């Protein structure tokens, strides 16, 4: 199966466009942005989808945002969401593994809603992390979420699924309202290792539910997930 196919499907894009309006920023996203991302900083967003996070941050005062996504369908809908909201942001199509930006172009980066773990294969995720590291300025932060197969809703499935069926342990194709979607669920230590191998140091990690009591709309939209805040070294 093609991991990109799900994100180019119009049904998927419309689902995320609705979330941009009706779900909005998670409380944990807002808390961590306030804690770590000065509003004067230039922030790169990877996997922006239909613009949910960028729209919410812009409306709260973060104006220097560069939202990107690998899927053309997502970029097109993000532009529509921004236009409807009178927000002068421009979404760009970009593959996190081959970013079209100069070295040290951004103060900080954000890879929300488990986007890194939608990249199939540890070596491919490593390419994305090296690229993010490259375009960050010295001491730049990367904020991201990743499923933790030892916590939350993932734990019961992975309690019995202890050997890889296809690819790496933690790889899984989920059914959805549109097409199957690939997601990798590592343990906290496995994900931390991927990050440190790409020359990031861990600043903070916690489950979303430990950071904020998210409203029902967010919990329906997304299972609990693990936040990582890491710094370029």
Coordinates of C-alpha atoms in Angstrom, one line a residue:
X1 CA 0.0 0.0 0.0
X2 CA 1.1 3.6 -0.6
X3 CA 1.5 5.6 2.6
X4 CA 0.8 8.8 0.7
X5 CA -2.4 7.6 -0.8
X6 CA -4.5 8.2 2.3
X7 CA -3.4 11.8 2.6
X8 CA -4.1 12.6 -1.1
X9 CA -7.7 11.2 -0.8
X10 CA -10.2 14.0 -0.8
X11 CA -12.3 12.3 1.9
X12 CA -9.3 12.4 4.2
X13 CA -8.6 16.1 3.4
X14 CA -12.2 17.1 4.0
X15 CA -12.1 15.3 7.4
X16 CA -9.1 17.4 8.4
X17 CA -10.5 20.6 7.0
X18 CA -13.6 20.1 9.2
X19 CA -11.3 19.5 12.2
X20 CA -9.5 22.8 11.5
X21 CA -12.8 24.6 12.1
X22 CA -14.6 22.4 14.6
X23 CA -11.8 20.9 16.7
X24 CA -9.1 23.6 16.6
X25 CA -6.0 23.7 18.7
X26 CA -5.6 21.1 21.3
X27 CA -5.1 22.5 24.8
X28 CA -1.8 20.6 25.0
X29 CA -0.7 22.2 21.7
X30 CA -1.5 25.7 23.2
X31 CA 0.2 25.0 26.5
X32 CA 3.4 23.8 24.9
X33 CA 3.5 26.5 22.3
X34 CA 3.1 29.1 25.1
X35 CA 5.9 27.4 27.1
X36 CA 8.4 26.9 24.3
X37 CA 7.7 29.0 21.2
X38 CA 8.1 32.8 21.5
X39 CA 5.5 34.5 19.4
X40 CA 8.3 36.4 17.5
X41 CA 9.9 33.2 16.3
X42 CA 9.7 31.8 12.8
X43 CA 8.2 28.4 13.0
X44 CA 8.2 25.6 10.4
X45 CA 5.3 23.2 10.6
X46 CA 5.6 19.8 9.0
X47 CA 2.5 17.8 8.1
X48 CA 0.2 20.8 8.5
X49 CA -2.7 18.9 7.0
X50 CA -5.7 21.2 6.4
X51 CA -4.1 23.9 8.5
X52 CA -5.7 23.2 12.0
X53 CA -2.6 24.0 14.0
X54 CA -1.3 26.9 11.9
X55 CA -4.7 28.5 11.9
X56 CA -5.0 28.2 15.7
X57 CA -1.5 29.5 16.4
X58 CA -1.9 32.4 14.0
X59 CA -5.2 33.5 15.7
X60 CA -3.4 33.4 19.1
X61 CA -0.6 35.6 18.0
X62 CA 2.1 33.5 16.2
X63 CA 2.4 35.3 12.9
X64 CA 5.7 33.9 11.4
X65 CA 4.5 30.4 10.4
X66 CA 5.4 28.3 7.4
X67 CA 3.0 25.4 7.2
X68 CA 4.0 22.5 4.9
X69 CA 2.6 19.1 3.9
X70 CA 3.6 16.4 1.5
X71 CA 0.1 16.0 0.1
X72 CA -1.2 18.4 -2.5
X73 CA -4.8 17.8 -1.4
X74 CA -4.0 18.9 2.1
X75 CA -2.1 22.0 1.0
X76 CA -5.0 23.0 -1.2
X77 CA -7.5 22.6 1.6
X78 CA -5.3 24.4 4.0
X79 CA -5.2 27.4 1.7
X80 CA -8.9 27.3 1.5
X81 CA -9.2 27.2 5.3
X82 CA -6.8 30.1 5.7
X83 CA -8.7 32.2 3.1
X84 CA -12.1 31.5 4.7
X85 CA -10.6 32.7 8.0
X86 CA -8.9 35.8 6.5
X87 CA -5.5 34.5 7.7
X88 CA -2.6 35.5 5.4
X89 CA -0.7 32.2 5.7
X90 CA 0.6 30.3 2.7
X91 CA 0.8 26.5 2.9
X92 CA 3.6 24.9 0.9
X93 CA 4.0 21.4 -0.5
X94 CA 7.1 19.8 0.9
X95 CA 8.4 16.4 1.8
X96 CA 9.9 16.4 5.3
X97 CA 12.7 14.2 4.0
X98 CA 13.9 16.7 1.4
X99 CA 12.9 20.2 2.6
X100 CA 13.3 23.1 0.1
X101 CA 14.8 25.5 2.6
X102 CA 18.2 26.8 3.3
X103 CA 20.2 25.7 6.4
X104 CA 19.2 27.4 9.6
X105 CA 16.1 29.0 8.1
X106 CA 13.8 28.5 11.2
X107 CA 13.9 29.2 14.9
X108 CA 11.7 26.2 15.8
X109 CA 9.7 23.4 14.2
X110 CA 6.4 21.6 14.9
X111 CA 5.4 18.1 13.6
X112 CA 1.9 17.7 15.0
X113 CA -0.7 14.9 15.2
X114 CA 1.8 12.0 14.9
X115 CA 3.0 13.2 11.5
X116 CA 6.6 11.9 11.8
X117 CA 5.2 8.4 12.6
X118 CA 3.2 8.4 9.3
X119 CA 6.6 8.1 7.6
X120 CA 7.1 4.4 7.0
X121 CA 10.5 3.0 8.0
X122 CA 13.0 4.1 10.6
X123 CA 15.5 5.1 7.9
X124 CA 13.0 7.3 6.2
X125 CA 12.0 9.0 9.5
X126 CA 15.8 9.5 10.1
X127 CA 16.0 11.4 6.8
X128 CA 13.2 13.7 7.9
X129 CA 14.7 14.3 11.3
X130 CA 18.1 15.2 9.7
X131 CA 16.4 17.6 7.4
X132 CA 14.5 19.3 10.3
X133 CA 17.8 19.5 12.2
X134 CA 19.4 21.1 9.1
X135 CA 16.9 23.9 8.7
X136 CA 16.7 24.7 12.4
X137 CA 18.9 27.5 13.8
X138 CA 21.3 26.6 16.7
X139 CA 19.4 25.4 19.8
X140 CA 16.1 25.3 17.8
X141 CA 13.3 23.2 19.3
X142 CA 11.2 20.6 17.6
X143 CA 7.8 19.8 19.1
X144 CA 6.1 16.6 18.0
X145 CA 3.7 13.9 18.9
X146 CA 4.1 10.1 18.5
X147 CA 1.9 7.1 19.4
X148 CA 3.3 5.2 22.4
X149 CA 2.5 1.5 22.1
X150 CA 3.0 1.1 25.9
X151 CA 0.4 3.7 26.8
X152 CA -3.1 4.9 26.0
X153 CA -5.4 3.2 23.5
X154 CA -2.4 1.6 21.7
X155 CA -1.4 -0.5 24.7
X156 CA -4.0 -3.3 24.4
X157 CA -3.3 -4.0 20.7
X158 CA 0.5 -4.1 21.2
X159 CA 0.3 -6.2 24.3
X160 CA -0.4 -9.3 22.1
X161 CA 1.2 -8.1 18.9
X162 CA 4.8 -8.6 19.8
X163 CA 6.4 -9.6 16.5
X164 CA 6.4 -7.6 13.3
X165 CA 3.8 -8.6 10.7
X166 CA 5.0 -6.4 8.0
X167 CA 8.0 -4.1 8.3
X168 CA 9.1 -3.1 11.8
X169 CA 7.5 -3.8 15.2
X170 CA 5.1 -0.9 15.8
X171 CA 4.1 -0.6 12.1
X172 CA 0.4 -0.8 11.5
X173 CA -2.1 0.0 8.8
X174 CA -5.3 1.4 10.4
X175 CA -8.7 1.4 8.7
X176 CA -10.3 4.8 8.4
X177 CA -13.4 6.4 6.9
X178 CA -11.5 6.9 3.6
X179 CA -8.5 4.6 2.9
X180 CA -6.1 2.7 5.2
X181 CA -3.5 4.8 6.9
X182 CA 0.0 3.8 8.0
X183 CA 1.2 4.7 11.5
X184 CA 4.2 3.6 13.5
X185 CA 3.9 3.3 17.3
X186 CA 7.2 3.1 19.1
X187 CA 7.8 3.0 22.8
X188 CA 8.9 6.1 24.6
X189 CA 12.5 4.8 24.5
X190 CA 12.5 3.8 20.9
X191 CA 11.2 7.2 19.7
X192 CA 13.6 9.0 22.0
X193 CA 16.4 7.0 20.4
X194 CA 15.4 8.0 16.9
X195 CA 15.4 11.6 18.0
X196 CA 18.8 11.5 19.8
X197 CA 20.4 9.7 16.9
X198 CA 19.4 12.7 14.8
X199 CA 21.3 15.0 17.2
X200 CA 18.4 16.2 19.2
X201 CA 18.3 16.2 23.0
X202 CA 15.1 15.5 24.9
X203 CA 13.8 18.6 26.8
X204 CA 10.4 17.2 27.8
X205 CA 8.2 14.2 27.1
X206 CA 4.7 13.4 28.5
X207 CA 1.5 11.9 27.3
X208 CA -1.0 14.4 26.1
X209 CA -3.4 13.5 28.9
X210 CA -0.6 14.4 31.4
X211 CA -0.3 17.9 29.9
X212 CA -4.0 18.8 29.5
X213 CA -7.5 17.5 30.0
X214 CA -8.5 17.8 26.4
X215 CA -12.2 18.5 25.6
X216 CA -14.4 15.7 24.1
X217 CA -14.0 17.0 20.5
X218 CA -10.2 16.5 20.7
X219 CA -10.4 13.1 22.4
X220 CA -12.8 11.9 19.7
X221 CA -10.6 13.3 16.9
X222 CA -7.4 11.8 18.3
X223 CA -6.4 9.0 20.7
X224 CA -4.0 9.9 23.5
X225 CA -0.5 10.4 22.2
X226 CA 3.0 11.2 23.5
X227 CA 4.5 14.7 23.2
X228 CA 8.3 15.2 22.7
X229 CA 10.0 18.5 23.0
X230 CA 13.6 18.2 21.7
X231 CA 16.4 20.7 21.1
X232 CA 18.9 20.7 18.2
X233 CA 22.5 20.1 19.4

